[in-house]
Amino acid sequence: MSSLPAEPLLPMFAHEQFRMRRLQVYNWGTFSGVHEIPIAERGFLFVGPSGSGKSTLLDAFSALLVPPRWIDFNAAARETERSGRDRGFVSYIRGAWADQKDVESGEIATQYLRPGTTWSAPRLVVRKCA
């Protein structure tokens, strides 16, 4: 049986804190181009009508802070069961905005803002607290 060390495992970081300052997204979901969202030190609140991008921004945080195998995009919008049409990295990178039924074939196809090769990125800026 081993005992825990008396000193923290990472002593140089043991008493440091970092605070989020702003979220930046580039071609993320339906946000085309660069968008910057400042984050107040005391907290922030996303408000807006349905479809305005609140969940998209929260999922940008998830993409940056949650290990890939545990990411569950747009979990807040689902009731109890998972559906097969959940959001994923591809839907955010390509800017999925609607599912449309083809009149001739009856197949449902996702409509994208960026259907071809594209570049997309969420970025979280943090600062070290004194």
Backbone as a ProteinNet text record, in pm:
[ID]
protein_1_A
[PRIMARY]
MSSLPAEPLLPMFAHEQFRMRRLQVYNWGTFSGVHEIPIAERGFLFVGPSGSGKSTLLDAFSALLVPPRWIDFNAAARETERSGRDRGFVSYIRGAWADQKDVESGEIATQYLRPGTTWSAPRLVVRKCA
[TERTIARY]
84.1	0	89.2	57.4	137.5	59.6	130.4	64.1	80.1	-7.1	-0.1	117.8	182.6	295.7	246.9	333.9	299.4	283.2	360.8	354.9	258.5	192.1	106.2	187.7	121.8	190.6	245.2	176.9	221.9	236.6	340	350.9	353.4	408	415.4	278.4	178.2	44.3	-58	-17.1	-110	-198.5	-147.2	-225.2	-264.5	-249.2	-281.4	-423.5	-485.4	-616.8	-613.1	-695.3	-707.1	-854.5	-881.8	-1019.4	-1039.7	-1157.3	-1192.5	-1214	-1162.2	-1176.7	-1268.8	-1252.4	-1339.1	-1338.4	-1449.5	-1464.8	-1463.3	-1385.3	-1382.5	-1418.5	-1499.6	-1531.7	-1509.1	-1460	-1439.9	-1506.2	-1606.8	-1680.9	-1723.5	-1785.6	-1832.1	-1983.7	-2041.9	-2187.3	-2237.2	-2341.5	-2397.7	-2330.1	-2225	-2147	-2038.4	-2059.3	-1960	-1864.5	-1737.9	-1637.9	-1601.1	-1536.8	-1489.7	-1594.6	-1622.1	-1711.5	-1642.3	-1648.5	-1583.9	-1688.5	-1690.2	-1784.2	-1704.7	-1709.3	-1636.2	-1703.1	-1623.1	-1675	-1640.2	-1741.6	-1720	-1662.3	-1575.7	-1511.2	-1611.8	-1720.9	-1819.9	-1921.8	-1913.7	-2005.4	-2070.8	-2149.1	-2216.1	-2340	-2428.1	-2553.9	-2582	-2612.3	-2651.5	-2803.3	-2856.6	-3000.5	-3027.8	-3143.1	-3181.2	-3290.7	-3354.5	-3462.7	-3409.9	-3500.4	-3465.4	-3392.1	-3284.9	-3210.5	-3110.7	-3087.9	-2996.2	-2850.5	-2822.1	-2684.1	-2635.1	-2723.8	-2683.1	-2617	-2682	-2626.1	-2499.1	-2492.6	-2373.4	-2252.3	-2270.7	-2160.1	-2124	-2224.3	-2195.8	-2122.7	-2157.2	-2087.7	-1944.8	-1917.2	-1778.3	-1696.5	-1754.9	-1687.5	-1660.9	-1760.6	-1745.4	-1632.7	-1626.3	-1522	-1382.8	-1371.8	-1242.1	-1209.4	-1310.1	-1285.8	-1313.4	-1386.5	-1424.8	-1344.6	-1290.2	-1219.2	-1311.2	-1258.8	-1341.3	-1432.9	-1387.7	-1472.9	-1593	-1593.3	-1703.4	-1793.2	-1759	-1839.4	-1978.3	-2078	-2217.3	-2279	-2258.6	-2305.7	-2456.9	-2501.4	-2642.1	-2725.6	-2667.7	-2738	-2858.5	-2851.4	-2960.6	-3088.1	-3076.9	-3194.6	-3268	-3205.5	-3269.1	-3351.8	-3456.9	-3538.1	-3463.9	-3512	-3448.6	-3371.9	-3419.1	-3352.6	-3261.1	-3154.9	-3064.4	-3124.3	-3115.3	-3162.2	-3040.5	-3063	-2953.3	-2905.8	-2972.3	-2940.3	-2871	-2795.4	-2724.6	-2620	-2584.4	-2479.1	-2342.8	-2249.3	-2112.7	-2015.9	-1887	-1785.7	-1812.8	-1849.9	-1872.8	-1987.1	-2094.9	-2207.6	-2168.8	-2080.1	-2035.6	-1936	-1843.6	-1743	-1807.8	-1898.8	-1962.7	-2078.9	-2125.9	-2234.5	-2370.8	-2402.6	-2534.1	-2642.5	-2744.9	-2849.9	-2990.7	-3007	-3141.5	-3132.8	-3236.9	-3255	-3369	-3344.4	-3442.8	-3472.9	-3599.6	-3641.9	-3638.9	-3572.1	-3568.6	-3704.1	-3768.6	-3903.2	-3906.6	-3806.8	-3805.9	-3772.5	-3664.5	-3620.3	-3683.2	-3728.9	-3784.8	-3678.2	-3550.5	-3440.9	-3424.8	-3380.1	-3354.5	-3205.7	-3172.7	-3032.7	-3008.9	-2896.2	-2859.6	-2808.5	-2852.1	-2807.7	-2693.3	-2584.2	-2465.8	-2436	-2388.4	-2342.1	-2207.9	-2126.4	-1991.9	-1978.8	-2032.2	-2032.8	-1897.5	-1807.3	-1677.4	-1572.9	-1449.8	-1338.9	-1338.9	-1324.2	-1330.4	-1242.6	-1228.3	-1151.2	-1243.1	-1236	-1322.5	-1246	-1276.2	-1208	-1279.8	-1294.6	-1331.6	-1202.7	-1199.2	-1081.1	-1125.8	-1064.3	-1095	-970.9	-986.3	-876.1	-890.3	-784.6	-785.6	-673.7	-685.4	-576.9	-550.3	-428.9	-386.6	-428.4	-488.6	-529.8	-411.1	-408.9	-299.4	-319
-116.5	0	123.6	218.8	340.9	456.9	551.7	669.6	785.3	882.8	1000.3	1087	1150.6	1238.8	1358.3	1407.5	1522	1648.9	1663.5	1779.9	1750.8	1851.8	1830.2	1777.2	1702.9	1646.6	1754.9	1864.9	1975.7	2099.9	2104.9	2214.6	2353.7	2368.6	2502.6	2555.1	2468.2	2510.5	2495.3	2451	2416.4	2532.4	2652.7	2765.6	2864.5	2826.3	2916.6	2892.6	2997.9	2988.6	3060.7	3013	3075.1	3107.7	3220.4	3263.4	3281	3240.4	3260.1	3409.5	3458.9	3600.6	3620.6	3532.4	3543.5	3413.7	3393.1	3280.6	3338.7	3279.2	3319.7	3197.5	3219.5	3110.6	3160.5	3071.7	3101.9	2990.1	3026.3	2926.7	2808.5	2837.4	2732.8	2732.4	2621.8	2613.7	2717.5	2788.3	2889.3	3024.9	3032.6	3156.1	3156.1	3231.4	3240.1	3355.2	3334.3	3435.5	3431.2	3537.7	3544.6	3613.6	3553.1	3612.6	3602	3708.9	3712.2	3742.9	3660.8	3677	3702.2	3824.5	3852	3781.3	3740	3670.8	3753.9	3801.6	3882.5	3794.9	3852.3	3777	3720.2	3790.5	3745.7	3649.6	3620.7	3526	3584	3501.2	3545.3	3461.1	3509.5	3442.5	3455.1	3343.3	3346.3	3352.8	3454.6	3464.5	3494.9	3450.4	3477.1	3382.6	3413	3326.9	3192.3	3099.7	2968.9	2986.8	2910	2914	3028	3102.4	3216.1	3178.9	3054.6	3009.5	2987.1	2989.9	2969.4	2832.9	2727.9	2592.7	2576	2641	2634.5	2689	2800	2857.4	2769.2	2713	2622.2	2497.3	2451.2	2335.2	2369	2495.1	2536.6	2521.1	2559.4	2536.3	2387.2	2303.9	2158.8	2105.1	2152.6	2106.1	2137.5	2245.5	2287.4	2228	2202.1	2165	2018.8	1948.6	1810.6	1715.8	1608.8	1511.2	1458.7	1441.8	1402.7	1283	1185.4	1065.4	1092.1	1202.1	1233.1	1346.3	1405.3	1517.9	1469.4	1543.7	1516.2	1648.8	1684.1	1812	1825.6	1945.4	1983.1	1893.2	1845	1756.2	1824.8	1954.1	2026.7	2025.9	2013.4	2019.3	1885.8	1779.2	1647.3	1622.3	1549.1	1511.1	1400	1277.4	1169.1	1074.1	1052.8	957.5	1027.4	958.6	1010.7	980.1	1075.6	1049.5	1027.1	971	944.5	1069.9	1183.4	1304.6	1408.6	1362.9	1454.8	1534.9	1647	1730.2	1667.5	1699.2	1649.4	1749.4	1717.1	1808	1845.2	1748.5	1776.7	1876.1	1860.6	1952.5	2094.9	2110.2	2244.4	2302.7	2221.7	2270.1	2310.9	2231.3	2260.5	2358.6	2385.6	2482	2425.9	2306.1	2246.6	2339	2364	2455.2	2401.5	2298.2	2244.3	2105.5	2029.2	1901.9	1923.1	1883.5	1908.3	1778.2	1754.7	1633	1655.2	1563.7	1568.2	1519.7	1601.3	1568.5	1441.3	1420.8	1305.1	1175.4	1174.7	1051.2	1029.5	1136.5	1124	1118.7	1125	1120.6	1256.3	1249.4	1372.4	1401.5	1523.8	1565.5	1689.5	1690.9	1806	1917.7	2039.1	2156.8	2221.1	2254.8	2311.9	2450.5	2539.8	2671.7	2661.3	2562.8	2543.6	2398.9	2365.9	2226.3	2172.4	2258.3	2211.9	2209.9	2197.7	2200.9	2335	2331.5	2455.9	2447.8	2559	2567.7	2624	2567.1	2608.7	2594.7	2682.6	2670.1	2746.8	2683.4	2757.8	2787.4	2898.4	2935.7	2997.7	2954.6	3008.6	3080.4	3208	3287.6	3293.6	3258.5	3260.8	3351.2	3393.2	3469	3413.1	3424.8	3378.2	3482	3435.4	3526.3	3552.1	3670.9	3706.9	3642.6
0	0	0	-88	-94.7	-35.1	16.8	72.4	-25.5	-14.1	-100.3	-59.6	-155.4	-121.5	-39.4	46.5	129.8	45.6	-60.6	-148.9	-264.3	-315.9	-433.3	-550.9	-639.4	-755.7	-848.4	-860	-944.4	-856.3	-774	-676.7	-738.2	-859.5	-917.6	-958.9	-975.7	-1015.5	-903.5	-788.4	-681.7	-638.1	-639.3	-588.9	-697.4	-823	-932.4	-982.3	-1028.8	-1090.2	-1224.6	-1314.4	-1444.9	-1467.3	-1530	-1556.3	-1706.3	-1751.4	-1891.6	-1916.3	-2027.1	-2062.9	-2184	-2283.9	-2400.8	-2480	-2547.9	-2639.3	-2779.2	-2866.8	-3006.7	-3090.7	-3191.7	-3284.7	-3426.2	-3509.5	-3651	-3730.2	-3810.6	-3889.6	-3802.6	-3690.8	-3598.3	-3601.4	-3645.9	-3657.6	-3756.7	-3718	-3807.9	-3792.5	-3712	-3698.3	-3806.2	-3912.7	-4019.9	-3991.5	-4021.5	-3991.8	-3843.9	-3797	-3658.3	-3570.9	-3456.6	-3356.2	-3221.6	-3144.8	-3013.8	-2906.9	-2802.4	-2693.6	-2566.2	-2512.6	-2388.3	-2270.8	-2174.9	-2056.6	-1934.4	-1866.2	-1746.4	-1635.8	-1556	-1448.6	-1348.7	-1327.6	-1229.5	-1288.6	-1418.1	-1480.1	-1603.8	-1671.5	-1793.5	-1814.7	-1899.4	-1927.7	-2076.8	-2141.3	-2282.6	-2288.1	-2353	-2373	-2519.4	-2566.7	-2705.2	-2747.5	-2857.6	-2906.5	-2956.9	-2976.4	-3031.7	-3163.4	-3181	-3305.5	-3316	-3207	-3214.8	-3191.9	-3149.9	-3136.5	-2994.5	-2896.9	-2757	-2737.5	-2782.3	-2769	-2850.4	-2964.7	-3048.8	-2973.9	-2902.6	-2825	-2705.8	-2639.1	-2527.4	-2576.7	-2695.8	-2751.8	-2792.9	-2823.8	-2850.4	-2721.7	-2607.3	-2478.7	-2459	-2486.2	-2471.1	-2557.7	-2682.4	-2774.2	-2720	-2644	-2591.2	-2454.3	-2373.2	-2234.2	-2199	-2282.3	-2252.5	-2341.2	-2283.5	-2367.6	-2479	-2599.7	-2714.8	-2691.3	-2619.4	-2601.1	-2510.8	-2437.4	-2345.5	-2394.6	-2506.7	-2556.2	-2594.7	-2549.2	-2582.9	-2626.7	-2752.9	-2803.6	-2791.6	-2758.7	-2753.3	-2662.8	-2555.6	-2463.1	-2400.4	-2379.1	-2314.6	-2398	-2528.5	-2614.9	-2624.3	-2582.7	-2589.8	-2465	-2480.7	-2365.5	-2291.5	-2298.8	-2225.5	-2314	-2436.9	-2526.2	-2623.4	-2659	-2761.5	-2897.4	-2986.9	-3123	-3211.3	-3327.7	-3418.5	-3491.6	-3470.7	-3545.4	-3457.7	-3358.8	-3270.3	-3346.3	-3290.1	-3348.2	-3323.2	-3409.8	-3396.4	-3455.8	-3452.4	-3505	-3650.3	-3732.9	-3875	-3892.5	-3815.5	-3830.6	-3790.5	-3692.3	-3652.5	-3752.5	-3800	-3894.3	-4026.8	-4075	-4203.9	-4192.7	-4071	-4052.3	-4088.2	-4034.7	-4060.8	-4007	-4088.1	-4043.6	-4065.2	-4145.9	-4168.9	-4230.8	-4209.6	-4279.3	-4377.8	-4504.2	-4608.2	-4681.8	-4706.5	-4775.4	-4926.1	-4997.1	-5142.8	-5193.8	-5276.8	-5324.3	-5408.4	-5491.3	-5580	-5507	-5428.9	-5364.4	-5226.5	-5163.4	-5028.7	-4920.2	-4961.8	-4863.9	-4796.5	-4671.6	-4596.6	-4603.9	-4644.5	-4656.6	-4571.2	-4503.7	-4422.2	-4511.9	-4485	-4558	-4480.1	-4549.8	-4485.4	-4539.8	-4453	-4496	-4567.4	-4525.4	-4581.4	-4628.9	-4747	-4792	-4836.8	-4880	-4928.8	-4818.3	-4859.6	-4765	-4694	-4564.2	-4487.5	-4363.5	-4298.4	-4175.2	-4067.9	-3947.4	-3839.2	-3708.5	-3610.9	-3481.9	-3371.7	-3256.2	-3136.6	-3059.5	-2986.7	-2910.4	-2778	-2670.4	-2538.3	-2486.1	-2455.4	-2402.8	-2251.4	-2181.2	-2034.9	-1985.3	-1860.7	-1800.1	-1661.5	-1619.5	-1487.8	-1384.8	-1278	-1169.9	-1077.8	-1022.4	-930.9	-794.5
[MASK]
++++++++++++++++++++++++++++++++++++++++++++++++++++++++++++++++++++++++++++++++++++++++++++++++++++++++++++++++++++++++++++++++++

